Amino acid sequence: MAEEQTQNESVSHPLQFKWTLWHDFPSPRTRNASYAANLRPIASFDTVEEFWAIFNSLKEPSHLQSLHTYNLFKFGIEPKWEDAQNKDGGEWRVTFTPSQHSPLNDCWINTVLTVIGEGFGPEESDDIAGVVMNRKRGNNRVAIWTKTAADEKLQRSIGTRWRETSGIIADQHYLRFKDLIGTNKRPKPHYTVE
């Protein structure tokens, strides 16, 4: 019985993809540095057990200070618009007010679990690059980054499935990265799921 219990404890449950968790927080001395200078990989994982070991040690998004960002991306993809895997993509985005603590926390963990746990179809999963949680001064945001903004059917499928699995009540908007680069304006959403 003890031998069987030891064998069960050593069994791991592989994920479809390997993932890297990144953290971005511009400290006062690096606030004016480039985005890349503040971006740090925390850990990579490819099993359910490794995921929980990492995520159980993280603060919930609502407990982070303003300007913190968690980025969870497929291994080998950096959380940058300029990354080769992201340059033709965009992001599905949902925004929360600073007082919406539980919805922010719930959306973040439900989104992460759906993305790493194969909650999307194969084509959708292949197109997803990562998940981002931003704590901002005026609002907070959870986003799914995808690789091919031009594929409207695929993007709408991802947005709809995300809404179904994450408990999102607010409207979701899809923005293309090429519309965000080099502008201070708020671009109009390319796609919306209401």
mmCIF file with all atom_site columns, C-alpha atoms in Angstrom:
data_model
loop_
_atom_site.group_PDB
_atom_site.id
_atom_site.type_symbol
_atom_site.label_atom_id
_atom_site.label_alt_id
_atom_site.label_comp_id
_atom_site.label_asym_id
_atom_site.label_entity_id
_atom_site.label_seq_id
_atom_site.pdbx_PDB_ins_code
_atom_site.Cartn_x
_atom_site.Cartn_y
_atom_site.Cartn_z
_atom_site.occupancy
_atom_site.B_iso_or_equiv
_atom_site.pdbx_formal_charge
_atom_site.auth_seq_id
_atom_site.auth_comp_id
_atom_site.auth_asym_id
_atom_site.auth_atom_id
_atom_site.pdbx_PDB_model_num
ATOM 1   C CA . MET A 1 1   ? 0.000   0.000  0.000   1.00 0.00 ? 1   MET A CA 1
ATOM 2   C CA . ALA A 1 2   ? 2.777   2.475  0.890   1.00 0.00 ? 2   ALA A CA 1
ATOM 3   C CA . GLU A 1 3   ? 4.635   1.601  -2.343  1.00 0.00 ? 3   GLU A CA 1
ATOM 4   C CA . GLU A 1 4   ? 1.483   2.224  -4.401  1.00 0.00 ? 4   GLU A CA 1
ATOM 5   C CA . GLN A 1 5   ? 0.970   5.571  -2.654  1.00 0.00 ? 5   GLN A CA 1
ATOM 6   C CA . THR A 1 6   ? 4.578   6.618  -3.426  1.00 0.00 ? 6   THR A CA 1
ATOM 7   C CA . GLN A 1 7   ? 4.150   5.684  -7.098  1.00 0.00 ? 7   GLN A CA 1
ATOM 8   C CA . ASN A 1 8   ? 0.933   7.737  -7.330  1.00 0.00 ? 8   ASN A CA 1
ATOM 9   C CA . GLU A 1 9   ? 2.665   10.759 -5.783  1.00 0.00 ? 9   GLU A CA 1
ATOM 10  C CA . SER A 1 10  ? 5.382   10.688 -8.450  1.00 0.00 ? 10  SER A CA 1
ATOM 11  C CA . VAL A 1 11  ? 2.953   10.591 -11.397 1.00 0.00 ? 11  VAL A CA 1
ATOM 12  C CA . SER A 1 12  ? 2.879   13.863 -13.300 1.00 0.00 ? 12  SER A CA 1
ATOM 13  C CA . HIS A 1 13  ? 0.191   15.150 -15.605 1.00 0.00 ? 13  HIS A CA 1
ATOM 14  C CA . PRO A 1 14  ? 1.688   16.754 -18.732 1.00 0.00 ? 14  PRO A CA 1
ATOM 15  C CA . LEU A 1 15  ? 0.153   19.828 -20.316 1.00 0.00 ? 15  LEU A CA 1
ATOM 16  C CA . GLN A 1 16  ? -0.290  20.183 -24.074 1.00 0.00 ? 16  GLN A CA 1
ATOM 17  C CA . PHE A 1 17  ? 2.247   23.042 -24.172 1.00 0.00 ? 17  PHE A CA 1
ATOM 18  C CA . LYS A 1 18  ? 5.143   24.226 -22.041 1.00 0.00 ? 18  LYS A CA 1
ATOM 19  C CA . TRP A 1 19  ? 4.530   27.671 -20.491 1.00 0.00 ? 19  TRP A CA 1
ATOM 20  C CA . THR A 1 20  ? 6.625   30.485 -19.016 1.00 0.00 ? 20  THR A CA 1
ATOM 21  C CA . LEU A 1 21  ? 5.339   32.896 -16.384 1.00 0.00 ? 21  LEU A CA 1
ATOM 22  C CA . TRP A 1 22  ? 6.780   36.408 -16.660 1.00 0.00 ? 22  TRP A CA 1
ATOM 23  C CA . HIS A 1 23  ? 6.514   39.362 -14.295 1.00 0.00 ? 23  HIS A CA 1
ATOM 24  C CA . ASP A 1 24  ? 6.779   43.016 -15.222 1.00 0.00 ? 24  ASP A CA 1
ATOM 25  C CA . PHE A 1 25  ? 7.053   45.733 -12.592 1.00 0.00 ? 25  PHE A CA 1
ATOM 26  C CA . PRO A 1 26  ? 8.898   48.957 -13.297 1.00 0.00 ? 26  PRO A CA 1
ATOM 27  C CA . SER A 1 27  ? 10.675  49.880 -10.079 1.00 0.00 ? 27  SER A CA 1
ATOM 28  C CA . PRO A 1 28  ? 11.318  53.580 -9.417  1.00 0.00 ? 28  PRO A CA 1
ATOM 29  C CA . ARG A 1 29  ? 14.875  53.299 -10.738 1.00 0.00 ? 29  ARG A CA 1
ATOM 30  C CA . THR A 1 30  ? 13.807  51.432 -13.916 1.00 0.00 ? 30  THR A CA 1
ATOM 31  C CA . ARG A 1 31  ? 10.481  53.186 -14.563 1.00 0.00 ? 31  ARG A CA 1
ATOM 32  C CA . ASN A 1 32  ? 11.902  55.070 -17.536 1.00 0.00 ? 32  ASN A CA 1
ATOM 33  C CA . ALA A 1 33  ? 13.693  51.998 -18.886 1.00 0.00 ? 33  ALA A CA 1
ATOM 34  C CA . SER A 1 34  ? 12.378  50.064 -21.849 1.00 0.00 ? 34  SER A CA 1
ATOM 35  C CA . TYR A 1 35  ? 9.581   47.560 -21.398 1.00 0.00 ? 35  TYR A CA 1
ATOM 36  C CA . ALA A 1 36  ? 12.032  44.703 -21.990 1.00 0.00 ? 36  ALA A CA 1
ATOM 37  C CA . ALA A 1 37  ? 14.324  45.911 -19.188 1.00 0.00 ? 37  ALA A CA 1
ATOM 38  C CA . ASN A 1 38  ? 11.547  45.409 -16.614 1.00 0.00 ? 38  ASN A CA 1
ATOM 39  C CA . LEU A 1 39  ? 10.322  42.057 -17.935 1.00 0.00 ? 39  LEU A CA 1
ATOM 40  C CA . ARG A 1 40  ? 11.539  38.973 -16.058 1.00 0.00 ? 40  ARG A CA 1
ATOM 41  C CA . PRO A 1 41  ? 10.748  35.274 -16.525 1.00 0.00 ? 41  PRO A CA 1
ATOM 42  C CA . ILE A 1 42  ? 9.759   33.706 -13.193 1.00 0.00 ? 42  ILE A CA 1
ATOM 43  C CA . ALA A 1 43  ? 9.480   30.016 -14.078 1.00 0.00 ? 43  ALA A CA 1
ATOM 44  C CA . SER A 1 44  ? 8.543   27.559 -16.812 1.00 0.00 ? 44  SER A CA 1
ATOM 45  C CA . PHE A 1 45  ? 6.350   24.497 -16.413 1.00 0.00 ? 45  PHE A CA 1
ATOM 46  C CA . ASP A 1 46  ? 4.845   21.717 -18.491 1.00 0.00 ? 46  ASP A CA 1
ATOM 47  C CA . THR A 1 47  ? 2.893   19.665 -15.940 1.00 0.00 ? 47  THR A CA 1
ATOM 48  C CA . VAL A 1 48  ? -0.199  20.312 -13.833 1.00 0.00 ? 48  VAL A CA 1
ATOM 49  C CA . GLU A 1 49  ? 1.843   19.766 -10.676 1.00 0.00 ? 49  GLU A CA 1
ATOM 50  C CA . GLU A 1 50  ? 4.479   22.336 -11.659 1.00 0.00 ? 50  GLU A CA 1
ATOM 51  C CA . PHE A 1 51  ? 1.752   24.821 -12.560 1.00 0.00 ? 51  PHE A CA 1
ATOM 52  C CA . TRP A 1 52  ? 0.117   24.582 -9.122  1.00 0.00 ? 52  TRP A CA 1
ATOM 53  C CA . ALA A 1 53  ? 3.469   24.755 -7.332  1.00 0.00 ? 53  ALA A CA 1
ATOM 54  C CA . ILE A 1 54  ? 4.112   28.084 -9.074  1.00 0.00 ? 54  ILE A CA 1
ATOM 55  C CA . PHE A 1 55  ? 0.617   29.574 -9.010  1.00 0.00 ? 55  PHE A CA 1
ATOM 56  C CA . ASN A 1 56  ? -0.045  28.705 -5.377  1.00 0.00 ? 56  ASN A CA 1
ATOM 57  C CA . SER A 1 57  ? 2.895   30.938 -4.455  1.00 0.00 ? 57  SER A CA 1
ATOM 58  C CA . LEU A 1 58  ? 1.681   33.959 -6.481  1.00 0.00 ? 58  LEU A CA 1
ATOM 59  C CA . LYS A 1 59  ? -0.296  36.847 -5.074  1.00 0.00 ? 59  LYS A CA 1
ATOM 60  C CA . GLU A 1 60  ? -3.774  37.205 -6.493  1.00 0.00 ? 60  GLU A CA 1
ATOM 61  C CA . PRO A 1 61  ? -3.971  40.077 -8.976  1.00 0.00 ? 61  PRO A CA 1
ATOM 62  C CA . SER A 1 62  ? -6.043  42.262 -6.636  1.00 0.00 ? 62  SER A CA 1
ATOM 63  C CA . HIS A 1 63  ? -3.262  42.060 -4.022  1.00 0.00 ? 63  HIS A CA 1
ATOM 64  C CA . LEU A 1 64  ? -0.587  43.403 -6.375  1.00 0.00 ? 64  LEU A CA 1
ATOM 65  C CA . GLN A 1 65  ? 0.407   47.043 -6.461  1.00 0.00 ? 65  GLN A CA 1
ATOM 66  C CA . SER A 1 66  ? -0.456  49.166 -9.437  1.00 0.00 ? 66  SER A CA 1
ATOM 67  C CA . LEU A 1 67  ? 1.730   48.700 -12.546 1.00 0.00 ? 67  LEU A CA 1
ATOM 68  C CA . HIS A 1 68  ? 2.372   44.983 -11.938 1.00 0.00 ? 68  HIS A CA 1
ATOM 69  C CA . THR A 1 69  ? 1.811   42.618 -14.835 1.00 0.00 ? 69  THR A CA 1
ATOM 70  C CA . TYR A 1 70  ? 1.687   38.822 -14.959 1.00 0.00 ? 70  TYR A CA 1
ATOM 71  C CA . ASN A 1 71  ? 2.338   37.312 -18.395 1.00 0.00 ? 71  ASN A CA 1
ATOM 72  C CA . LEU A 1 72  ? 1.828   33.598 -19.024 1.00 0.00 ? 72  LEU A CA 1
ATOM 73  C CA . PHE A 1 73  ? 3.089   32.645 -22.486 1.00 0.00 ? 73  PHE A CA 1
ATOM 74  C CA . LYS A 1 74  ? 3.877   29.508 -24.399 1.00 0.00 ? 74  LYS A CA 1
ATOM 75  C CA . PHE A 1 75  ? 7.521   28.601 -23.955 1.00 0.00 ? 75  PHE A CA 1
ATOM 76  C CA . GLY A 1 76  ? 9.653   30.406 -26.535 1.00 0.00 ? 76  GLY A CA 1
ATOM 77  C CA . ILE A 1 77  ? 7.210   33.296 -27.037 1.00 0.00 ? 77  ILE A CA 1
ATOM 78  C CA . GLU A 1 78  ? 8.050   36.540 -25.276 1.00 0.00 ? 78  GLU A CA 1
ATOM 79  C CA . PRO A 1 79  ? 5.225   38.815 -24.077 1.00 0.00 ? 79  PRO A CA 1
ATOM 80  C CA . LYS A 1 80  ? 6.079   41.538 -26.577 1.00 0.00 ? 80  LYS A CA 1
ATOM 81  C CA . TRP A 1 81  ? 4.161   42.779 -29.599 1.00 0.00 ? 81  TRP A CA 1
ATOM 82  C CA . GLU A 1 82  ? 7.394   42.553 -31.581 1.00 0.00 ? 82  GLU A CA 1
ATOM 83  C CA . ASP A 1 83  ? 7.913   38.818 -30.957 1.00 0.00 ? 83  ASP A CA 1
ATOM 84  C CA . ALA A 1 84  ? 7.722   36.925 -34.267 1.00 0.00 ? 84  ALA A CA 1
ATOM 85  C CA . GLN A 1 85  ? 4.777   34.862 -32.945 1.00 0.00 ? 85  GLN A CA 1
ATOM 86  C CA . ASN A 1 86  ? 2.832   37.990 -31.904 1.00 0.00 ? 86  ASN A CA 1
ATOM 87  C CA . LYS A 1 87  ? 3.545   40.585 -34.605 1.00 0.00 ? 87  LYS A CA 1
ATOM 88  C CA . ASP A 1 88  ? 0.497   39.676 -36.746 1.00 0.00 ? 88  ASP A CA 1
ATOM 89  C CA . GLY A 1 89  ? -1.739  39.107 -33.742 1.00 0.00 ? 89  GLY A CA 1
ATOM 90  C CA . GLY A 1 90  ? -3.758  40.973 -31.211 1.00 0.00 ? 90  GLY A CA 1
ATOM 91  C CA . GLU A 1 91  ? -5.489  40.574 -27.891 1.00 0.00 ? 91  GLU A CA 1
ATOM 92  C CA . TRP A 1 92  ? -8.914  39.849 -26.539 1.00 0.00 ? 92  TRP A CA 1
ATOM 93  C CA . ARG A 1 93  ? -9.282  42.221 -23.619 1.00 0.00 ? 93  ARG A CA 1
ATOM 94  C CA . VAL A 1 94  ? -11.645 42.699 -20.698 1.00 0.00 ? 94  VAL A CA 1
ATOM 95  C CA . THR A 1 95  ? -11.287 45.626 -18.293 1.00 0.00 ? 95  THR A CA 1
ATOM 96  C CA . PHE A 1 96  ? -12.133 45.858 -14.587 1.00 0.00 ? 96  PHE A CA 1
ATOM 97  C CA . THR A 1 97  ? -12.440 48.895 -12.329 1.00 0.00 ? 97  THR A CA 1
ATOM 98  C CA . PRO A 1 98  ? -9.986  49.073 -9.409  1.00 0.00 ? 98  PRO A CA 1
ATOM 99  C CA . SER A 1 99  ? -12.768 48.041 -6.988  1.00 0.00 ? 99  SER A CA 1
ATOM 100 C CA . GLN A 1 100 ? -13.646 44.817 -8.871  1.00 0.00 ? 100 GLN A CA 1
ATOM 101 C CA . HIS A 1 101 ? -11.287 42.569 -6.896  1.00 0.00 ? 101 HIS A CA 1
ATOM 102 C CA . SER A 1 102 ? -13.126 39.235 -7.082  1.00 0.00 ? 102 SER A CA 1
ATOM 103 C CA . PRO A 1 103 ? -14.063 39.510 -10.770 1.00 0.00 ? 103 PRO A CA 1
ATOM 104 C CA . LEU A 1 104 ? -10.432 40.324 -11.631 1.00 0.00 ? 104 LEU A CA 1
ATOM 105 C CA . ASN A 1 105 ? -9.039  37.414 -9.592  1.00 0.00 ? 105 ASN A CA 1
ATOM 106 C CA . ASP A 1 106 ? -11.665 34.992 -10.902 1.00 0.00 ? 106 ASP A CA 1
ATOM 107 C CA . CYS A 1 107 ? -11.204 36.031 -14.529 1.00 0.00 ? 107 CYS A CA 1
ATOM 108 C CA . TRP A 1 108 ? -7.406  35.675 -14.274 1.00 0.00 ? 108 TRP A CA 1
ATOM 109 C CA . ILE A 1 109 ? -7.360  32.167 -12.777 1.00 0.00 ? 109 ILE A CA 1
ATOM 110 C CA . ASN A 1 110 ? -10.282 30.894 -14.887 1.00 0.00 ? 110 ASN A CA 1
ATOM 111 C CA . THR A 1 111 ? -8.632  32.213 -18.045 1.00 0.00 ? 111 THR A CA 1
ATOM 112 C CA . VAL A 1 112 ? -5.278  30.656 -17.168 1.00 0.00 ? 112 VAL A CA 1
ATOM 113 C CA . LEU A 1 113 ? -6.874  27.291 -16.343 1.00 0.00 ? 113 LEU A CA 1
ATOM 114 C CA . THR A 1 114 ? -8.883  27.298 -19.574 1.00 0.00 ? 114 THR A CA 1
ATOM 115 C CA . VAL A 1 115 ? -5.868  28.202 -21.711 1.00 0.00 ? 115 VAL A CA 1
ATOM 116 C CA . ILE A 1 116 ? -3.400  25.704 -20.218 1.00 0.00 ? 116 ILE A CA 1
ATOM 117 C CA . GLY A 1 117 ? -6.030  23.027 -19.596 1.00 0.00 ? 117 GLY A CA 1
ATOM 118 C CA . GLU A 1 118 ? -7.079  22.616 -23.222 1.00 0.00 ? 118 GLU A CA 1
ATOM 119 C CA . GLY A 1 119 ? -10.400 24.412 -22.765 1.00 0.00 ? 119 GLY A CA 1
ATOM 120 C CA . PHE A 1 120 ? -10.194 25.661 -26.339 1.00 0.00 ? 120 PHE A CA 1
ATOM 121 C CA . GLY A 1 121 ? -10.341 23.605 -29.529 1.00 0.00 ? 121 GLY A CA 1
ATOM 122 C CA . PRO A 1 122 ? -7.075  22.554 -31.230 1.00 0.00 ? 122 PRO A CA 1
ATOM 123 C CA . GLU A 1 123 ? -7.031  25.395 -33.776 1.00 0.00 ? 123 GLU A CA 1
ATOM 124 C CA . GLU A 1 124 ? -7.885  27.957 -31.090 1.00 0.00 ? 124 GLU A CA 1
ATOM 125 C CA . SER A 1 125 ? -5.229  26.576 -28.719 1.00 0.00 ? 125 SER A CA 1
ATOM 126 C CA . ASP A 1 126 ? -2.590  26.730 -31.442 1.00 0.00 ? 126 ASP A CA 1
ATOM 127 C CA . ASP A 1 127 ? -3.394  30.401 -32.089 1.00 0.00 ? 127 ASP A CA 1
ATOM 128 C CA . ILE A 1 128 ? -3.243  31.479 -28.439 1.00 0.00 ? 128 ILE A CA 1
ATOM 129 C CA . ALA A 1 129 ? 0.179   32.874 -27.507 1.00 0.00 ? 129 ALA A CA 1
ATOM 130 C CA . GLY A 1 130 ? -0.488  33.753 -23.887 1.00 0.00 ? 130 GLY A CA 1
ATOM 131 C CA . VAL A 1 131 ? -2.502  35.419 -21.147 1.00 0.00 ? 131 VAL A CA 1
ATOM 132 C CA . VAL A 1 132 ? -1.799  38.813 -19.562 1.00 0.00 ? 132 VAL A CA 1
ATOM 133 C CA . MET A 1 133 ? -3.024  40.442 -16.345 1.00 0.00 ? 133 MET A CA 1
ATOM 134 C CA . ASN A 1 134 ? -2.244  44.170 -15.957 1.00 0.00 ? 134 ASN A CA 1
ATOM 135 C CA . ARG A 1 135 ? -2.739  46.204 -12.786 1.00 0.00 ? 135 ARG A CA 1
ATOM 136 C CA . LYS A 1 136 ? -3.055  49.820 -13.830 1.00 0.00 ? 136 LYS A CA 1
ATOM 137 C CA . ARG A 1 137 ? -3.829  53.002 -11.923 1.00 0.00 ? 137 ARG A CA 1
ATOM 138 C CA . GLY A 1 138 ? -7.189  53.608 -13.593 1.00 0.00 ? 138 GLY A CA 1
ATOM 139 C CA . ASN A 1 139 ? -8.271  50.064 -14.388 1.00 0.00 ? 139 ASN A CA 1
ATOM 140 C CA . ASN A 1 140 ? -7.157  46.456 -14.473 1.00 0.00 ? 140 ASN A CA 1
ATOM 141 C CA . ARG A 1 141 ? -7.136  44.172 -17.460 1.00 0.00 ? 141 ARG A CA 1
ATOM 142 C CA . VAL A 1 142 ? -7.016  40.493 -18.386 1.00 0.00 ? 142 VAL A CA 1
ATOM 143 C CA . ALA A 1 143 ? -6.202  39.633 -21.998 1.00 0.00 ? 143 ALA A CA 1
ATOM 144 C CA . ILE A 1 144 ? -5.614  36.633 -24.223 1.00 0.00 ? 144 ILE A CA 1
ATOM 145 C CA . TRP A 1 145 ? -2.950  37.267 -26.861 1.00 0.00 ? 145 TRP A CA 1
ATOM 146 C CA . THR A 1 146 ? -3.412  35.530 -30.202 1.00 0.00 ? 146 THR A CA 1
ATOM 147 C CA . LYS A 1 147 ? -1.178  35.123 -33.240 1.00 0.00 ? 147 LYS A CA 1
ATOM 148 C CA . THR A 1 148 ? -3.420  35.792 -36.258 1.00 0.00 ? 148 THR A CA 1
ATOM 149 C CA . ALA A 1 149 ? -5.606  38.896 -35.982 1.00 0.00 ? 149 ALA A CA 1
ATOM 150 C CA . ALA A 1 150 ? -6.738  38.633 -39.619 1.00 0.00 ? 150 ALA A CA 1
ATOM 151 C CA . ASP A 1 151 ? -8.661  35.369 -39.065 1.00 0.00 ? 151 ASP A CA 1
ATOM 152 C CA . GLU A 1 152 ? -11.988 36.818 -37.900 1.00 0.00 ? 152 GLU A CA 1
ATOM 153 C CA . LYS A 1 153 ? -13.774 33.467 -37.562 1.00 0.00 ? 153 LYS A CA 1
ATOM 154 C CA . LEU A 1 154 ? -10.987 32.054 -35.385 1.00 0.00 ? 154 LEU A CA 1
ATOM 155 C CA . GLN A 1 155 ? -10.746 35.198 -33.255 1.00 0.00 ? 155 GLN A CA 1
ATOM 156 C CA . ARG A 1 156 ? -14.497 35.337 -32.673 1.00 0.00 ? 156 ARG A CA 1
ATOM 157 C CA . SER A 1 157 ? -14.429 31.656 -31.715 1.00 0.00 ? 157 SER A CA 1
ATOM 158 C CA . ILE A 1 158 ? -11.678 32.330 -29.159 1.00 0.00 ? 158 ILE A CA 1
ATOM 159 C CA . GLY A 1 159 ? -13.512 35.373 -27.768 1.00 0.00 ? 159 GLY A CA 1
ATOM 160 C CA . THR A 1 160 ? -16.808 33.513 -27.471 1.00 0.00 ? 160 THR A CA 1
ATOM 161 C CA . ARG A 1 161 ? -15.235 30.466 -25.833 1.00 0.00 ? 161 ARG A CA 1
ATOM 162 C CA . TRP A 1 162 ? -13.329 32.687 -23.399 1.00 0.00 ? 162 TRP A CA 1
ATOM 163 C CA . ARG A 1 163 ? -16.570 34.397 -22.389 1.00 0.00 ? 163 ARG A CA 1
ATOM 164 C CA . GLU A 1 164 ? -18.265 31.013 -21.827 1.00 0.00 ? 164 GLU A CA 1
ATOM 165 C CA . THR A 1 165 ? -15.486 29.609 -19.639 1.00 0.00 ? 165 THR A CA 1
ATOM 166 C CA . SER A 1 166 ? -14.359 32.620 -17.612 1.00 0.00 ? 166 SER A CA 1
ATOM 167 C CA . GLY A 1 167 ? -17.598 34.069 -16.293 1.00 0.00 ? 167 GLY A CA 1
ATOM 168 C CA . ILE A 1 168 ? -16.951 37.412 -17.999 1.00 0.00 ? 168 ILE A CA 1
ATOM 169 C CA . ILE A 1 169 ? -19.952 39.716 -17.857 1.00 0.00 ? 169 ILE A CA 1
ATOM 170 C CA . ALA A 1 170 ? -18.431 42.832 -19.428 1.00 0.00 ? 170 ALA A CA 1
ATOM 171 C CA . ASP A 1 171 ? -17.958 43.287 -23.168 1.00 0.00 ? 171 ASP A CA 1
ATOM 172 C CA . GLN A 1 172 ? -14.752 41.882 -24.614 1.00 0.00 ? 172 GLN A CA 1
ATOM 173 C CA . HIS A 1 173 ? -12.822 43.718 -27.281 1.00 0.00 ? 173 HIS A CA 1
ATOM 174 C CA . TYR A 1 174 ? -10.200 42.479 -29.717 1.00 0.00 ? 174 TYR A CA 1
ATOM 175 C CA . LEU A 1 175 ? -7.420  44.887 -30.642 1.00 0.00 ? 175 LEU A CA 1
ATOM 176 C CA . ARG A 1 176 ? -4.771  44.268 -33.282 1.00 0.00 ? 176 ARG A CA 1
ATOM 177 C CA . PHE A 1 177 ? -1.220  44.960 -32.126 1.00 0.00 ? 177 PHE A CA 1
ATOM 178 C CA . LYS A 1 178 ? -0.459  46.839 -35.344 1.00 0.00 ? 178 LYS A CA 1
ATOM 179 C CA . ASP A 1 179 ? -3.185  49.331 -34.341 1.00 0.00 ? 179 ASP A CA 1
ATOM 180 C CA . LEU A 1 180 ? -1.622  49.820 -30.902 1.00 0.00 ? 180 LEU A CA 1
ATOM 181 C CA . ILE A 1 181 ? 2.004   50.338 -31.919 1.00 0.00 ? 181 ILE A CA 1
ATOM 182 C CA . GLY A 1 182 ? 3.228   53.918 -31.946 1.00 0.00 ? 182 GLY A CA 1
ATOM 183 C CA . THR A 1 183 ? -0.020  55.584 -30.969 1.00 0.00 ? 183 THR A CA 1
ATOM 184 C CA . ASN A 1 184 ? -1.360  57.191 -27.837 1.00 0.00 ? 184 ASN A CA 1
ATOM 185 C CA . LYS A 1 185 ? -4.891  57.055 -29.192 1.00 0.00 ? 185 LYS A CA 1
ATOM 186 C CA . ARG A 1 186 ? -7.357  54.408 -28.177 1.00 0.00 ? 186 ARG A CA 1
ATOM 187 C CA . PRO A 1 187 ? -7.971  52.372 -31.322 1.00 0.00 ? 187 PRO A CA 1
ATOM 188 C CA . LYS A 1 188 ? -11.441 51.090 -32.036 1.00 0.00 ? 188 LYS A CA 1
ATOM 189 C CA . PRO A 1 189 ? -11.918 47.388 -31.299 1.00 0.00 ? 189 PRO A CA 1
ATOM 190 C CA . HIS A 1 190 ? -11.409 45.185 -34.329 1.00 0.00 ? 190 HIS A CA 1
ATOM 191 C CA . TYR A 1 191 ? -13.889 42.575 -33.011 1.00 0.00 ? 191 TYR A CA 1
ATOM 192 C CA . THR A 1 192 ? -16.291 42.554 -30.050 1.00 0.00 ? 192 THR A CA 1
ATOM 193 C CA . VAL A 1 193 ? -18.107 39.834 -28.119 1.00 0.00 ? 193 VAL A CA 1
ATOM 194 C CA . GLU A 1 194 ? -21.060 41.151 -26.119 1.00 0.00 ? 194 GLU A CA 1
#
